[in-house]
CSV table of C-alpha atoms in Angstrom, one decimal:
chain,number,residue,atom,x,y,z
A,6,MET,CA,33.7,297.3,253.3
A,7,PRO,CA,35.7,296.2,256.3
A,8,GLY,CA,32.8,296.6,258.7
A,9,SER,CA,30.8,293.5,259.4
A,10,LEU,CA,27.3,293.4,257.9
A,11,SER,CA,25.9,290.0,258.9
A,12,TYR,CA,27.1,287.4,261.4
A,13,GLY,CA,25.8,284.0,260.4
A,14,SER,CA,24.7,282.0,263.4
A,15,SER,CA,24.9,284.9,265.8
A,16,GLU,CA,21.8,286.2,264.0
A,17,ILE,CA,22.9,289.7,264.8
A,18,SER,CA,20.2,292.2,265.5
A,19,SER,CA,19.9,294.7,262.7
A,20,VAL,CA,17.9,297.7,262.1
A,21,SER,CA,14.2,297.5,262.7
A,22,SER,CA,13.1,299.5,259.8
A,23,ALA,CA,13.9,299.7,256.2
A,24,ASN,CA,15.2,301.2,253.2
A,25,VAL,CA,14.1,303.7,250.8
A,26,LEU,CA,13.8,301.4,248.0
A,27,ASP,CA,11.4,299.0,246.5
A,28,GLY,CA,11.0,295.7,248.3
A,29,THR,CA,8.9,294.2,250.9
A,30,GLY,CA,9.2,293.8,254.6
A,31,LYS,CA,8.9,291.5,257.5
A,32,VAL,CA,6.8,291.0,260.6
A,33,VAL,CA,8.6,291.1,263.9
A,34,ASP,CA,8.9,287.7,265.7
A,35,HIS,CA,7.4,288.3,269.1
A,36,ASN,CA,8.3,286.0,272.0
A,37,PRO,CA,6.5,286.9,275.3
A,38,VAL,CA,9.2,285.2,277.4
A,39,ILE,CA,11.9,287.6,276.2
A,40,ASP,CA,12.4,290.8,278.2
A,41,ALA,CA,11.6,293.8,276.0
A,42,ASP,CA,14.9,295.5,276.7
A,43,GLU,CA,16.9,292.5,275.5
A,44,LYS,CA,15.1,292.2,272.1
A,45,SER,CA,17.3,293.0,269.2
A,46,ASP,CA,16.2,295.1,266.3
A,47,THR,CA,14.4,293.5,263.4
A,48,PRO,CA,16.3,292.6,260.3
A,49,ILE,CA,16.9,295.3,257.7
A,50,VAL,CA,14.5,295.3,254.9
A,51,PRO,CA,13.5,297.5,252.0
A,52,GLN,CA,10.8,300.1,252.4
A,53,LYS,CA,8.4,300.0,249.4
A,54,LEU,CA,6.7,297.3,247.4
A,55,PRO,CA,8.6,295.9,244.4
A,56,ASN,CA,8.2,297.6,241.0
A,57,LYS,CA,8.2,294.3,239.1
A,58,ARG,CA,6.3,291.1,239.7
A,59,ASP,CA,4.3,293.0,242.2
A,60,ASP,CA,1.3,290.7,242.4
A,61,PRO,CA,1.6,288.3,245.4
A,62,ALA,CA,1.2,284.7,244.8
A,63,GLU,CA,-2.4,284.8,245.9
A,64,ALA,CA,-4.7,287.9,246.1
A,65,MET,CA,-5.7,288.5,249.6
A,66,GLU,CA,-9.1,290.2,249.1
A,67,GLY,CA,-11.8,289.1,251.5
A,68,ARG,CA,-9.3,287.7,253.9
A,69,GLY,CA,-8.6,289.1,257.4
A,70,VAL,CA,-5.1,289.6,258.6
A,71,VAL,CA,-3.6,286.4,260.2
A,72,GLY,CA,-2.2,286.6,263.7
A,73,ARG,CA,-2.0,290.3,264.0
A,74,ASN,CA,-3.9,293.5,264.4
A,75,VAL,CA,-5.0,295.6,261.6
A,76,VAL,CA,-3.3,298.6,263.0
A,77,GLU,CA,0.1,299.6,261.6
A,78,THR,CA,2.9,297.6,263.2
A,79,PRO,CA,6.0,299.4,264.7
A,80,ALA,CA,8.1,298.0,261.8
A,81,CYS,CA,5.9,299.7,259.3
A,82,ARG,CA,6.0,303.0,261.2
A,83,THR,CA,9.8,303.0,261.3
A,84,GLN,CA,10.0,302.1,257.7
A,85,SER,CA,8.0,305.2,256.7
A,86,ARG,CA,10.5,307.4,258.4
A,87,ILE,CA,12.9,307.1,255.4
A,88,LYS,CA,11.2,309.2,252.8
A,89,HIS,CA,14.0,310.3,250.5
A,90,THR,CA,16.4,308.5,248.3
A,91,SER,CA,19.2,309.9,246.2
A,92,MET,CA,18.8,309.9,242.5
A,93,GLY,CA,22.0,307.8,242.4
A,94,ILE,CA,20.4,304.9,244.2
A,95,GLU,CA,17.3,305.3,242.2
A,96,GLY,CA,19.4,305.0,239.1
A,97,VAL,CA,20.9,301.8,240.5
A,98,ARG,CA,17.4,300.4,241.0
A,99,GLU,CA,16.3,301.3,237.5
A,100,ALA,CA,19.6,299.8,236.0
A,101,ALA,CA,19.0,296.5,237.9
A,102,ARG,CA,15.4,296.4,236.6
A,103,ARG,CA,16.4,297.0,233.0
A,104,ASP,CA,19.3,294.4,232.9
A,105,PRO,CA,19.0,291.5,235.5
A,106,LYS,CA,22.5,290.3,234.4
A,107,LEU,CA,24.2,293.7,234.9
A,108,ARG,CA,27.1,293.7,237.3
A,109,PHE,CA,27.6,296.7,239.7
A,110,THR,CA,31.2,297.5,240.6
A,111,ALA,CA,31.0,300.9,242.2
A,112,LEU,CA,28.4,301.3,244.9
A,113,MET,CA,30.1,302.7,247.9
A,114,HIS,CA,29.8,306.4,246.7
A,115,HIS,CA,26.0,306.0,247.2
A,116,ILE,CA,26.6,305.8,250.9
A,117,THR,CA,26.4,309.5,251.7
A,118,PRO,CA,26.2,311.5,254.9
A,119,THR,CA,22.5,312.2,254.1
A,120,LEU,CA,21.8,308.4,253.7
A,121,LEU,CA,23.6,307.8,257.0
A,122,VAL,CA,21.4,310.3,258.8
A,123,GLU,CA,18.2,308.9,257.2
A,124,SER,CA,19.4,305.4,258.3
A,125,PHE,CA,19.9,306.5,261.9
A,126,HIS,CA,16.4,308.0,262.1
A,127,ALA,CA,15.0,304.7,260.7
A,128,LEU,CA,16.2,302.8,263.7
A,129,ARG,CA,14.0,301.7,266.6
A,130,LYS,CA,14.6,304.2,269.3
A,131,GLN,CA,14.0,301.7,272.2
A,132,ALA,CA,16.1,298.8,270.8
A,133,ALA,CA,18.7,297.2,273.0
A,134,SER,CA,22.2,298.8,273.0
A,135,GLY,CA,25.4,297.0,271.9
A,136,VAL,CA,28.7,296.4,273.7
A,137,ASP,CA,29.4,300.1,274.1
A,138,GLY,CA,26.0,300.8,275.8
A,139,VAL,CA,25.2,303.6,273.5
A,140,THR,CA,21.5,304.1,272.9
A,141,TRP,CA,19.6,305.8,270.1
A,142,TYR,CA,19.2,308.9,272.2
A,143,ASP,CA,22.9,308.9,273.1
A,144,TYR,CA,23.9,308.8,269.5
A,145,GLU,CA,21.4,311.5,268.5
A,146,LYS,CA,23.4,314.0,270.5
A,147,ILE,CA,26.5,313.4,268.5
A,148,LEU,CA,25.0,312.5,265.1
A,149,GLU,CA,25.7,315.9,263.5
A,150,ALA,CA,29.2,316.0,264.6
A,151,ARG,CA,30.0,312.3,263.9
A,152,VAL,CA,28.3,311.6,260.6
A,153,HIS,CA,30.9,313.2,258.3
A,154,GLU,CA,33.8,311.4,260.1
A,155,LEU,CA,31.8,308.1,259.8
A,156,HIS,CA,31.3,308.7,256.2
A,157,ARG,CA,35.0,309.4,255.7
A,158,GLU,CA,35.9,306.1,257.5
A,159,ILE,CA,33.5,304.1,255.3
A,160,GLN,CA,34.8,305.6,252.1
A,161,SER,CA,38.5,305.2,253.1
A,162,GLY,CA,38.1,301.7,254.3
A,163,ALA,CA,39.0,302.6,257.8
A,164,TYR,CA,35.7,301.8,259.4
A,165,ARG,CA,35.7,298.8,261.8
A,166,ALA,CA,32.6,297.5,263.4
A,167,GLN,CA,32.6,296.9,267.2
A,168,PRO,CA,32.0,293.3,268.5
A,169,SER,CA,28.4,292.3,269.0
A,170,ARG,CA,26.9,291.8,272.5
A,171,ARG,CA,25.8,288.2,272.8
A,172,VAL,CA,22.6,287.4,274.5
A,173,TYR,CA,20.6,284.2,274.6
A,174,ILE,CA,16.8,283.9,274.3
A,175,PRO,CA,14.8,280.8,275.0
A,176,LYS,CA,13.1,278.9,272.1
A,177,ASN,CA,9.9,276.9,272.2
A,178,ASP,CA,11.8,273.6,272.5
A,179,GLY,CA,13.8,274.7,275.5
A,180,ARG,CA,17.0,275.5,273.7
A,181,LEU,CA,18.6,278.9,273.7
A,182,ARG,CA,18.9,281.0,270.6
A,183,PRO,CA,22.0,283.2,270.4
A,184,LEU,CA,21.6,286.8,269.3
A,185,GLY,CA,24.3,289.3,268.6
A,186,ILE,CA,23.2,292.9,269.5
A,187,ALA,CA,25.1,295.3,267.2
A,188,ALA,CA,26.4,298.7,268.4
A,189,LEU,CA,24.2,301.6,267.4
A,190,GLU,CA,26.7,303.0,264.9
A,191,GLU,CA,27.0,299.6,263.3
A,192,LYS,CA,23.2,299.4,262.8
A,193,VAL,CA,23.4,302.8,261.0
A,194,VAL,CA,26.0,301.4,258.6
A,195,GLN,CA,24.1,298.2,258.1
A,196,MET,CA,21.0,300.2,257.2
A,197,ALA,CA,22.8,302.3,254.7
A,198,VAL,CA,24.5,299.4,253.0
A,199,SER,CA,21.3,297.5,252.9
A,200,THR,CA,19.6,300.5,251.2
A,201,VAL,CA,22.1,300.3,248.3
A,202,LEU,CA,22.0,296.5,248.1
A,203,ASN,CA,18.2,296.3,248.1
A,204,ALA,CA,18.2,298.6,245.1
A,205,ILE,CA,19.8,295.8,243.2
A,206,TYR,CA,18.4,292.6,244.7
A,207,GLU,CA,14.8,293.5,245.2
A,208,GLU,CA,14.4,293.6,241.5
A,209,ASP,CA,15.2,289.8,241.4
A,210,PHE,CA,12.6,288.7,243.9
A,211,LEU,CA,9.4,287.0,242.7
A,212,GLY,CA,5.9,287.8,244.0
A,213,PHE,CA,5.6,284.6,245.8
A,214,SER,CA,8.9,285.1,247.8
A,215,TYR,CA,7.9,285.9,251.3
A,216,GLY,CA,9.8,286.6,254.5
A,217,PHE,CA,11.8,289.7,255.7
A,218,ARG,CA,10.3,291.9,253.0
A,219,GLN,CA,7.7,294.6,253.5
A,220,GLY,CA,4.3,293.6,252.4
A,221,ARG,CA,5.5,290.0,252.0
A,222,GLY,CA,6.4,289.0,255.6
A,223,GLN,CA,5.5,285.8,257.4
A,224,HIS,CA,1.9,286.7,258.0
A,225,ASP,CA,1.5,287.8,254.4
A,226,ALA,CA,2.6,284.3,253.4
A,227,LEU,CA,-0.1,282.8,255.6
A,228,ASP,CA,-2.7,285.1,254.1
A,229,ALA,CA,-1.7,284.0,250.6
A,230,LEU,CA,-1.6,280.3,251.7
A,231,TRP,CA,-5.1,280.6,253.1
A,232,VAL,CA,-6.5,282.2,249.9
A,233,GLY,CA,-4.7,279.5,247.8
A,234,ILE,CA,-6.2,276.7,250.0
A,235,ASP,CA,-9.7,278.2,250.0
A,236,LYS,CA,-10.0,279.5,246.4
A,237,ARG,CA,-7.9,277.1,244.4
A,238,LYS,CA,-7.6,273.3,243.7
A,239,ILE,CA,-4.7,272.2,245.9
A,240,ASN,CA,-3.4,268.6,245.7
A,241,TRP,CA,-0.3,268.9,247.9
A,242,ILE,CA,0.9,271.1,250.8
A,243,LEU,CA,4.5,270.6,251.8
A,244,ASP,CA,5.7,271.9,255.2
A,245,ALA,CA,9.5,272.0,255.2
A,246,ASP,CA,12.0,273.7,257.4
A,247,ILE,CA,15.8,273.9,257.6
A,248,ARG,CA,16.7,273.4,261.3
A,249,SER,CA,19.7,275.3,262.7
A,250,PHE,CA,20.9,276.1,259.2
A,251,TYR,CA,23.7,278.5,260.0
A,252,GLU,CA,25.0,276.5,263.0
A,253,LYS,CA,25.2,273.3,261.0
A,254,SER,CA,26.4,274.7,257.8
A,255,ILE,CA,29.3,276.5,259.4
A,256,THR,CA,30.4,273.8,261.8
A,257,SER,CA,30.2,271.1,259.1
A,258,GLY,CA,32.2,273.2,256.6
A,259,CYS,CA,29.2,273.3,254.2
A,260,CYS,CA,29.4,276.3,251.9
A,261,VAL,CA,26.5,278.2,250.4
A,262,SER,CA,26.9,279.6,246.9
A,263,TRP,CA,25.5,283.1,246.4
A,264,ASP,CA,25.0,284.7,243.0
A,265,ILE,CA,26.7,288.1,243.8
A,266,GLU,CA,26.2,290.9,241.3
């Protein structure tokens, strides 16, 4: 699809909630020095827990939640707003589960007007607007009239995403982190596309894969790590990080190979 879906080092803000399909989510990275109006949406993630390999790496019974309140997070609340999935997408998920090597060549028809409407309602209403200044409430007024034309543009290949609004937020080390704030309509399209893709790729994740997945976000990884250290015999703990991955890989000409279905 011609519309942009991810933006490398710009770390474009995507939809704060999730998809209708199996998967796991993420915990929002809060930085108190960032003005609330300038925060981008949280990355798009699937809604439900995975149907295979659903046991986390460590059971978390008897362990309190790390670094967060027990109450439901805003991300979880928005993720629950998408409650319906088409049988077509459900069929994609089942096919991906049955045959991990299956290649999918026709997926765009699963992006329907209904899915676009559901994707819109899953967005965080108070998220920062993009270059066009359109807010969630502004778009709500034209949603019914616009959704079918947007669907036609996507299916015909005529859809083009607007540029992202670039903002910079401070990091702990004093540097600035660039963020690209997508336009509201682009967030809707991103959510819909993510819904379809997650139907395939969530089936490939293992139970010990954490980060940007519902039920397996960063804090869930800390919970599992705590249980592993406390309940099991551990010989080694390796703390590793890839610093400025996108910036360095792009500027140095380094390429990342992805196993695309």
